PDB file of C-alpha atoms in Angstrom:
ATOM      1  CA  MET U   1     -22.159  28.386  21.263  1.00 39.00           C
ATOM      2  CA  THR U   2     -22.459  24.612  21.476  1.00 40.00           C
ATOM      3  CA  MET U   3     -21.825  22.845  18.213  1.00 42.00           C
ATOM      4  CA  GLN U   4     -24.457  20.369  17.039  1.00 45.00           C
ATOM      5  CA  PHE U   5     -22.900  17.229  15.577  1.00 46.00           C
ATOM      6  CA  SER U   6     -25.915  15.088  14.727  1.00 44.00           C
ATOM      7  CA  ALA U   7     -26.120  15.998  11.040  1.00 54.00           C
ATOM      8  CA  ASN U   8     -22.400  16.295  10.355  1.00 59.00           C
ATOM      9  CA  ALA U   9     -20.924  13.529  12.448  1.00 67.00           C
ATOM     10  CA  ALA U  10     -23.327  10.655  11.789  1.00 68.00           C
ATOM     11  CA  PRO U  11     -21.955   9.749   8.319  1.00 70.00           C
ATOM     12  CA  PHE U  12     -18.379  10.035   9.598  1.00 72.00           C
ATOM     13  CA  ILE U  13     -19.080   7.820  12.619  1.00 73.00           C
ATOM     14  CA  ALA U  14     -20.739   5.138  10.480  1.00 73.00           C
ATOM     15  CA  THR U  15     -18.007   5.150   7.824  1.00 78.00           C
ATOM     16  CA  SER U  16     -15.133   5.209  10.308  1.00 81.00           C
ATOM     17  CA  ARG U  17     -16.590   2.262  12.208  1.00 80.00           C
ATOM     18  CA  ASN U  18     -16.817   0.311   8.963  1.00 83.00           C
ATOM     19  CA  ILE U  19     -13.195   1.119   8.097  1.00 82.00           C
ATOM     20  CA  LEU U  20     -11.901   0.146  11.545  1.00 86.00           C
ATOM     21  CA  PHE U  21     -14.003  -3.044  11.547  1.00 85.00           C
ATOM     22  CA  SER U  22     -12.702  -4.026   8.129  1.00 83.00           C
ATOM     23  CA  GLN U  23      -9.127  -3.652   9.430  1.00 85.00           C
ATOM     24  CA  GLY U  24      -9.902  -5.575  12.618  1.00 89.00           C
ATOM     25  CA  ILE U  25      -9.052  -2.587  14.819  1.00 93.00           C
ATOM     26  CA  ASP U  26     -10.609  -2.064  18.237  1.00 94.00           C
ATOM     27  CA  ILE U  27     -10.619   1.430  19.777  1.00 95.00           C
ATOM     28  CA  THR U  28     -10.467   2.086  23.522  1.00 96.00           C
ATOM     29  CA  ILE U  29     -10.837   5.529  25.143  1.00 97.00           C
ATOM     30  CA  GLY U  30      -9.875   6.173  28.755  1.00 97.00           C
ATOM     31  CA  SER U  31      -8.861   8.832  31.261  1.00 97.00           C
ATOM     32  CA  ASP U  32      -6.660   6.906  33.703  1.00 98.00           C
ATOM     33  CA  PHE U  33      -3.225   8.191  32.714  1.00 98.00           C
ATOM     34  CA  ASP U  34      -1.413   5.858  35.091  1.00 98.00           C
ATOM     35  CA  GLU U  35      -2.875   3.052  32.989  1.00 98.00           C
ATOM     36  CA  TYR U  36      -1.959   4.858  29.775  1.00 98.00           C
ATOM     37  CA  SER U  37       1.597   5.389  31.006  1.00 98.00           C
ATOM     38  CA  GLU U  38       1.938   1.656  31.622  1.00 98.00           C
ATOM     39  CA  ILE U  39       0.599   0.860  28.143  1.00 98.00           C
ATOM     40  CA  VAL U  40       3.077   3.227  26.503  1.00 98.00           C
ATOM     41  CA  THR U  41       6.031   1.998  28.571  1.00 97.00           C
ATOM     42  CA  GLU U  42       5.327  -1.657  27.867  1.00 97.00           C
ATOM     43  CA  GLU U  43       3.994  -1.533  24.317  1.00 97.00           C
ATOM     44  CA  ARG U  44       5.387   1.623  22.682  1.00 96.00           C
ATOM     45  CA  PRO U  45       9.050   1.585  23.741  1.00 94.00           C
ATOM     46  CA  MET U  46      10.207   3.356  20.577  1.00 91.00           C
ATOM     47  CA  GLN U  47       8.467   6.581  21.697  1.00 94.00           C
ATOM     48  CA  LYS U  48       8.380   7.533  25.348  1.00 95.00           C
ATOM     49  CA  LEU U  49       5.382   9.119  27.011  1.00 97.00           C
ATOM     50  CA  GLY U  50       5.221  12.834  26.234  1.00 97.00           C
ATOM     51  CA  ASP U  51       5.515  15.271  29.138  1.00 97.00           C
ATOM     52  CA  PRO U  52       2.080  16.888  28.514  1.00 98.00           C
ATOM     53  CA  PHE U  53       0.415  13.564  29.397  1.00 98.00           C
ATOM     54  CA  ASP U  54       2.698  12.394  32.192  1.00 98.00           C
ATOM     55  CA  PRO U  55       0.494  11.872  35.285  1.00 98.00           C
ATOM     56  CA  THR U  56       3.485  12.547  37.536  1.00 97.00           C
ATOM     57  CA  LEU U  57       3.718  16.074  36.096  1.00 97.00           C
ATOM     58  CA  HIS U  58       0.054  17.026  35.609  1.00 97.00           C
ATOM     59  CA  GLY U  59      -3.310  16.433  37.234  1.00 97.00           C
ATOM     60  CA  LEU U  60      -5.059  14.497  34.476  1.00 98.00           C
ATOM     61  CA  ASN U  61      -8.543  13.098  34.963  1.00 96.00           C
ATOM     62  CA  LYS U  62     -11.786  12.353  33.106  1.00 96.00           C
ATOM     63  CA  SER U  63     -12.881  15.992  33.258  1.00 96.00           C
ATOM     64  CA  ASN U  64      -9.807  17.448  31.560  1.00 98.00           C
ATOM     65  CA  ALA U  65      -8.049  14.748  29.516  1.00 98.00           C
ATOM     66  CA  PHE U  66      -8.427  11.455  27.682  1.00 98.00           C
ATOM     67  CA  TRP U  67      -6.357   8.957  25.732  1.00 98.00           C
ATOM     68  CA  MET U  68      -7.312   6.778  22.813  1.00 98.00           C
ATOM     69  CA  ILE U  69      -5.620   3.570  21.699  1.00 97.00           C
ATOM     70  CA  GLY U  70      -6.190   1.157  18.835  1.00 96.00           C
ATOM     71  CA  ARG U  71      -5.410  -2.552  18.889  1.00 96.00           C
ATOM     72  CA  SER U  72      -5.265  -5.122  16.108  1.00 93.00           C
ATOM     73  CA  GLU U  73      -7.231  -8.357  16.164  1.00 92.00           C
ATOM     74  CA  ASP U  74      -4.436 -10.102  18.058  1.00 92.00           C
ATOM     75  CA  GLY U  75      -4.347  -7.332  20.699  1.00 95.00           C
ATOM     76  CA  THR U  76      -1.200  -5.587  19.451  1.00 94.00           C
ATOM     77  CA  LEU U  77      -1.059  -1.843  20.108  1.00 96.00           C
ATOM     78  CA  ILE U  78      -1.118  -0.071  16.740  1.00 94.00           C
ATOM     79  CA  HIS U  79      -2.259   3.468  17.602  1.00 96.00           C
ATOM     80  CA  THR U  80      -2.184   6.073  20.374  1.00 98.00           C
ATOM     81  CA  GLN U  81      -3.280   9.666  20.805  1.00 98.00           C
ATOM     82  CA  ALA U  82      -4.290  11.882  23.712  1.00 98.00           C
ATOM     83  CA  ALA U  83      -5.825  15.280  24.400  1.00 98.00           C
ATOM     84  CA  LYS U  84      -6.357  17.656  27.287  1.00 98.00           C
ATOM     85  CA  ARG U  85      -8.115  20.937  27.952  1.00 98.00           C
ATOM     86  CA  ILE U  86      -5.904  23.997  28.174  1.00 97.00           C
ATOM     87  CA  ARG U  87      -6.896  26.928  30.385  1.00 93.00           C
ATOM     88  CA  LEU U  88      -5.854  30.112  28.599  1.00 96.00           C
ATOM     89  CA  SER U  89      -7.394  32.290  31.333  1.00 92.00           C
ATOM     90  CA  GLY U  90      -8.485  35.031  28.943  1.00 94.00           C
ATOM     91  CA  ARG U  91      -5.130  35.165  27.131  1.00 96.00           C
ATOM     92  CA  PRO U  92      -4.347  34.213  23.533  1.00 98.00           C
ATOM     93  CA  LEU U  93      -2.319  31.058  23.006  1.00 98.00           C
ATOM     94  CA  SER U  94       0.710  33.233  22.151  1.00 98.00           C
ATOM     95  CA  SER U  95       0.790  34.662  25.680  1.00 98.00           C
ATOM     96  CA  TYR U  96       0.181  31.253  27.233  1.00 98.00           C
ATOM     97  CA  LEU U  97       3.012  29.608  25.284  1.00 98.00           C
ATOM     98  CA  MET U  98       5.428  32.435  25.974  1.00 97.00           C
ATOM     99  CA  ARG U  99       5.434  31.150  29.556  1.00 96.00           C
ATOM    100  CA  GLN U 100       4.447  27.516  29.101  1.00 96.00           C
ATOM    101  CA  PHE U 101       5.998  26.230  25.857  1.00 97.00           C
ATOM    102  CA  ARG U 102       8.572  24.196  27.796  1.00 97.00           C
ATOM    103  CA  ALA U 103       5.706  21.975  28.961  1.00 96.00           C
ATOM    104  CA  PHE U 104       5.355  20.638  25.380  1.00 97.00           C
ATOM    105  CA  PRO U 105       8.798  19.204  24.490  1.00 96.00           C
ATOM    106  CA  PRO U 106       9.227  16.447  21.907  1.00 94.00           C
ATOM    107  CA  PRO U 107       9.521  12.941  23.416  1.00 92.00           C
ATOM    108  CA  LEU U 108      13.297  12.852  23.029  1.00 90.00           C
ATOM    109  CA  PRO U 109      16.135  12.645  25.561  1.00 91.00           C
ATOM    110  CA  GLY U 110      18.496  15.559  25.975  1.00 94.00           C
ATOM    111  CA  VAL U 111      16.157  18.468  25.132  1.00 96.00           C
ATOM    112  CA  ASP U 112      17.720  21.710  26.418  1.00 97.00           C
ATOM    113  CA  LEU U 113      14.732  23.660  27.716  1.00 96.00           C
ATOM    114  CA  ASN U 114      16.813  26.754  28.446  1.00 95.00           C
ATOM    115  CA  LEU U 115      18.144  27.171  24.908  1.00 96.00           C
ATOM    116  CA  SER U 116      14.951  26.142  23.102  1.00 97.00           C
ATOM    117  CA  ARG U 117      12.509  28.837  22.048  1.00 97.00           C
ATOM    118  CA  PHE U 118       8.919  29.700  21.091  1.00 98.00           C
ATOM    119  CA  ARG U 119       7.999  32.039  18.237  1.00 98.00           C
ATOM    120  CA  ALA U 120       4.484  33.444  18.089  1.00 98.00           C
ATOM    121  CA  THR U 121       2.736  32.651  14.795  1.00 98.00           C
ATOM    122  CA  PRO U 122      -0.449  34.293  13.464  1.00 98.00           C
ATOM    123  CA  GLY U 123      -2.438  31.336  14.721  1.00 98.00           C
ATOM    124  CA  THR U 124      -1.162  31.603  18.284  1.00 98.00           C
ATOM    125  CA  HIS U 125      -2.430  35.195  18.407  1.00 98.00           C
ATOM    126  CA  ARG U 126      -5.777  34.076  16.969  1.00 97.00           C
ATOM    127  CA  ILE U 127      -6.401  31.137  19.296  1.00 98.00           C
ATOM    128  CA  GLU U 128      -8.204  32.245  22.444  1.00 97.00           C
ATOM    129  CA  GLY U 129     -11.245  31.273  24.458  1.00 97.00           C
ATOM    130  CA  THR U 130     -11.325  27.543  25.220  1.00 96.00           C
ATOM    131  CA  ALA U 131      -8.706  25.242  23.731  1.00 98.00           C
ATOM    132  CA  ALA U 132      -7.704  21.589  23.648  1.00 98.00           C
ATOM    133  CA  TYR U 133      -4.183  20.279  23.121  1.00 98.00           C
ATOM    134  CA  HIS U 134      -3.820  17.208  20.876  1.00 98.00           C
ATOM    135  CA  GLY U 135      -0.748  14.995  21.065  1.00 98.00           C
ATOM    136  CA  GLU U 136       0.704  11.490  21.474  1.00 98.00           C
ATOM    137  CA  PHE U 137      -0.311  10.654  17.893  1.00 97.00           C
ATOM    138  CA  TRP U 138       1.418   7.435  16.843  1.00 95.00           C
ATOM    139  CA  VAL U 139       0.635   4.695  14.325  1.00 93.00           C
ATOM    140  CA  ALA U 140       2.519   1.390  14.180  1.00 90.00           C
ATOM    141  CA  PRO U 141       5.296   1.572  11.581  1.00 83.00           C
ATOM    142  CA  GLU U 142       4.310  -1.442   9.451  1.00 74.00           C
ATOM    143  CA  ARG U 143       3.793   0.517   6.225  1.00 57.00           C
ATOM    144  CA  GLY U 144       1.186  -0.974   3.949  1.00 59.00           C
ATOM    145  CA  LYS U 145      -0.598  -2.513   6.931  1.00 70.00           C
ATOM    146  CA  TYR U 146      -1.388   0.410   9.213  1.00 67.00           C
ATOM    147  CA  ARG U 147       0.421   3.357   7.586  1.00 63.00           C
ATOM    148  CA  GLY U 148      -0.400   4.618   4.115  1.00 61.00           C
ATOM    149  CA  VAL U 149      -3.855   3.000   4.051  1.00 62.00           C
ATOM    150  CA  GLY U 150      -6.007   5.860   5.323  1.00 77.00           C
ATOM    151  CA  LEU U 151      -6.168   4.999   9.009  1.00 88.00           C
ATOM    152  CA  ALA U 152      -4.484   8.220  10.146  1.00 90.00           C
ATOM    153  CA  SER U 153      -7.440  10.198   8.769  1.00 90.00           C
ATOM    154  CA  VAL U 154      -9.890   8.017  10.673  1.00 92.00           C
ATOM    155  CA  PHE U 155      -7.895   8.148  13.909  1.00 94.00           C
ATOM    156  CA  GLY U 156      -7.320  11.908  13.724  1.00 94.00           C
ATOM    157  CA  ARG U 157     -10.915  12.839  13.069  1.00 92.00           C
ATOM    158  CA  THR U 158     -12.143  10.378  15.709  1.00 94.00           C
ATOM    159  CA  GLY U 159      -9.929  12.042  18.306  1.00 95.00           C
ATOM    160  CA  MET U 160     -11.052  15.527  17.289  1.00 94.00           C
ATOM    161  CA  LEU U 161     -14.698  14.521  17.470  1.00 92.00           C
ATOM    162  CA  GLU U 162     -14.139  13.102  20.961  1.00 94.00           C
ATOM    163  CA  MET U 163     -12.611  16.426  22.050  1.00 96.00           C
ATOM    164  CA  MET U 164     -15.552  18.386  20.708  1.00 93.00           C
ATOM    165  CA  ASN U 165     -18.126  16.077  22.268  1.00 92.00           C
ATOM    166  CA  ARG U 166     -16.416  16.256  25.658  1.00 95.00           C
ATOM    167  CA  TRP U 167     -15.413  19.918  25.881  1.00 96.00           C
ATOM    168  CA  ASP U 168     -16.754  21.830  22.862  1.00 94.00           C
ATOM    169  CA  PRO U 169     -13.545  23.912  22.660  1.00 96.00           C
ATOM    170  CA  ASP U 170     -13.226  26.935  20.398  1.00 97.00           C
ATOM    171  CA  TRP U 171      -9.900  25.575  19.127  1.00 98.00           C
ATOM    172  CA  ILE U 172      -7.906  22.341  18.877  1.00 98.00           C
ATOM    173  CA  TYR U 173      -4.147  22.581  18.436  1.00 98.00           C
ATOM    174  CA  GLY U 174      -0.988  20.495  18.431  1.00 98.00           C
ATOM    175  CA  PHE U 175       2.659  20.531  17.351  1.00 98.00           C
ATOM    176  CA  ILE U 176       4.138  18.517  14.472  1.00 97.00           C
ATOM    177  CA  LEU U 177       7.843  18.007  13.843  1.00 96.00           C
ATOM    178  CA  ASN U 178       9.028  19.435  10.529  1.00 96.00           C
ATOM    179  CA  VAL U 179      10.239  16.086   9.248  1.00 93.00           C
ATOM    180  CA  VAL U 180       6.706  14.723   9.656  1.00 93.00           C
ATOM    181  CA  ALA U 181       4.802  17.866   8.670  1.00 96.00           C
ATOM    182  CA  TYR U 182       6.533  18.085   5.286  1.00 95.00           C
ATOM    183  CA  LYS U 183       5.231  14.601   4.489  1.00 93.00           C
ATOM    184  CA  GLY U 184       1.648  15.846   4.805  1.00 93.00           C
ATOM    185  CA  PHE U 185       0.916  14.267   8.178  1.00 93.00           C
ATOM    186  CA  GLY U 186      -1.046  17.232   9.526  1.00 95.00           C
ATOM    187  CA  ALA U 187      -3.349  17.323   6.523  1.00 93.00           C
ATOM    188  CA  ARG U 188      -3.935  13.574   6.671  1.00 92.00           C
ATOM    189  CA  ILE U 189      -5.090  13.569  10.277  1.00 93.00           C
ATOM    190  CA  GLY U 190      -7.406  16.508   9.640  1.00 94.00           C
ATOM    191  CA  TYR U 191      -5.704  19.815  10.392  1.00 97.00           C
ATOM    192  CA  LEU U 192      -6.744  22.699   8.144  1.00 97.00           C
ATOM    193  CA  HIS U 193      -4.110  25.168   9.432  1.00 98.00           C
ATOM    194  CA  LEU U 194      -0.335  24.647   9.655  1.00 98.00           C
ATOM    195  CA  GLU U 195       2.217  27.325  10.587  1.00 98.00           C
ATOM    196  CA  PRO U 196       5.981  26.691  10.612  1.00 97.00           C
ATOM    197  CA  SER U 197       8.722  27.478  13.106  1.00 97.00           C
ATOM    198  CA  VAL U 198       6.557  27.814  16.214  1.00 98.00           C
ATOM    199  CA  LEU U 199       8.818  25.760  18.523  1.00 98.00           C
ATOM    200  CA  LYS U 200      12.540  25.189  18.025  1.00 97.00           C
ATOM    201  CA  TRP U 201      14.117  22.587  20.299  1.00 98.00           C
ATOM    202  CA  ILE U 202      17.823  22.325  21.038  1.00 97.00           C
ATOM    203  CA  VAL U 203      18.802  18.701  21.686  1.00 96.00           C
ATOM    204  CA  ASP U 204      22.125  17.527  23.123  1.00 95.00           C
ATOM    205  CA  GLY U 205      24.202  15.719  20.523  1.00 91.00           C
ATOM    206  CA  ARG U 206      22.359  17.193  17.516  1.00 93.00           C
ATOM    207  CA  ASP U 207      23.999  19.850  15.360  1.00 91.00           C
ATOM    208  CA  ASP U 208      20.700  21.284  14.144  1.00 93.00           C
ATOM    209  CA  PRO U 209      17.660  22.203  16.247  1.00 95.00           C
ATOM    210  CA  ILE U 210      14.379  20.330  15.893  1.00 96.00           C
ATOM    211  CA  ASP U 211      11.776  22.623  14.375  1.00 97.00           C
ATOM    212  CA  THR U 212       7.995  22.234  14.586  1.00 97.00           C
ATOM    213  CA  PHE U 213       4.771  23.362  12.987  1.00 98.00           C
ATOM    214  CA  LEU U 214       1.700  24.576  14.840  1.00 98.00           C
ATOM    215  CA  ALA U 215      -1.386  22.656  13.668  1.00 98.00           C
ATOM    216  CA  TYR U 216      -4.842  23.902  14.592  1.00 98.00           C
ATOM    217  CA  ASN U 217      -8.558  23.802  13.825  1.00 98.00           C
ATOM    218  CA  SER U 218     -11.414  26.008  14.929  1.00 97.00           C
ATOM    219  CA  ARG U 219     -14.845  24.688  15.820  1.00 95.00           C
ATOM    220  CA  GLU U 220     -16.058  25.800  12.372  1.00 94.00           C
ATOM    221  CA  ASP U 221     -13.139  24.003  10.719  1.00 95.00           C
ATOM    222  CA  LEU U 222     -14.171  20.742  12.348  1.00 91.00           C
ATOM    223  CA  GLU U 223     -17.765  21.154  11.242  1.00 88.00           C
ATOM    224  CA  TYR U 224     -16.488  21.586   7.678  1.00 89.00           C
ATOM    225  CA  LEU U 225     -14.106  18.639   8.060  1.00 88.00           C
ATOM    226  CA  LEU U 226     -16.813  16.262   9.201  1.00 82.00           C
ATOM    227  CA  ASP U 227     -18.939  17.190   6.211  1.00 82.00           C
ATOM    228  CA  ILE U 228     -16.290  15.879   3.788  1.00 80.00           C
ATOM    229  CA  PRO U 229     -16.935  12.218   2.849  1.00 75.00           C
ATOM    230  CA  LEU U 230     -14.353  10.111   4.649  1.00 71.00           C
ATOM    231  CA  ASN U 231     -13.451   8.166   1.520  1.00 66.00           C
ATOM    232  CA  GLU U 232     -12.205  11.464   0.041  1.00 59.00           C
ATOM    233  CA  ALA U 233     -10.081  12.158   3.101  1.00 55.00           C
ATOM    234  CA  THR U 234      -8.420   8.731   3.337  1.00 56.00           C
ATOM    235  CA  SER U 235      -6.519   8.778   0.042  1.00 53.00           C
ATOM    236  CA  GLU U 236      -3.003   8.781   1.500  1.00 49.00           C
ATOM    237  CA  ALA U 237       0.220   8.865  -0.459  1.00 42.00           C
ATOM    238  CA  ALA U 238       1.929   5.559  -1.021  1.00 35.00           C
TER     239      ALA U 238
END
């Protein structure tokens, strides 16, 4: 079933454009991941390119993946995110990740892929059909300018809408580190479902593993999300 966005998305699109315009932010969407890799390397040195979107590891093109960046009025990179279609081949996400979870490590050096583990959550058993993976979400750290002012809600929903318009997946999912999830990040960018302890990463030099949440939305969740006035969704904690 193809989802119809005309009624639900129009108010969101208009409001989000007004918010981005008022902040002087320009959005660019592309599918050349060699270009994206260069942007990240040169302009986002504090967070390396994630493996799921590394063009040297995966065949990424306009039919199966895209990236989105935001720039300030002076051209400074202030936001990134990316998404790609995932082929579950008739399996639930739980079965897919049992074999493939090592393809989604956090962007940190020293991750021990052999000792790290995946735990199936209720959502991973539920997610099947067509799916899109959502990652690379980053907002410039100048709090009070780009963080804590509602932009994450605009960026997150814009990315989700782009995924639905391109691929109409049954599900959208991503992984959020515990330290970020407990601050409400997943809810702010628009995820209605969060499940803890899905991926546990062992990192050299760290005493404790890095734990993550699974975040996901169904097609129906997104339809509901887009029907919520954006000004209600952009009230972020100080």
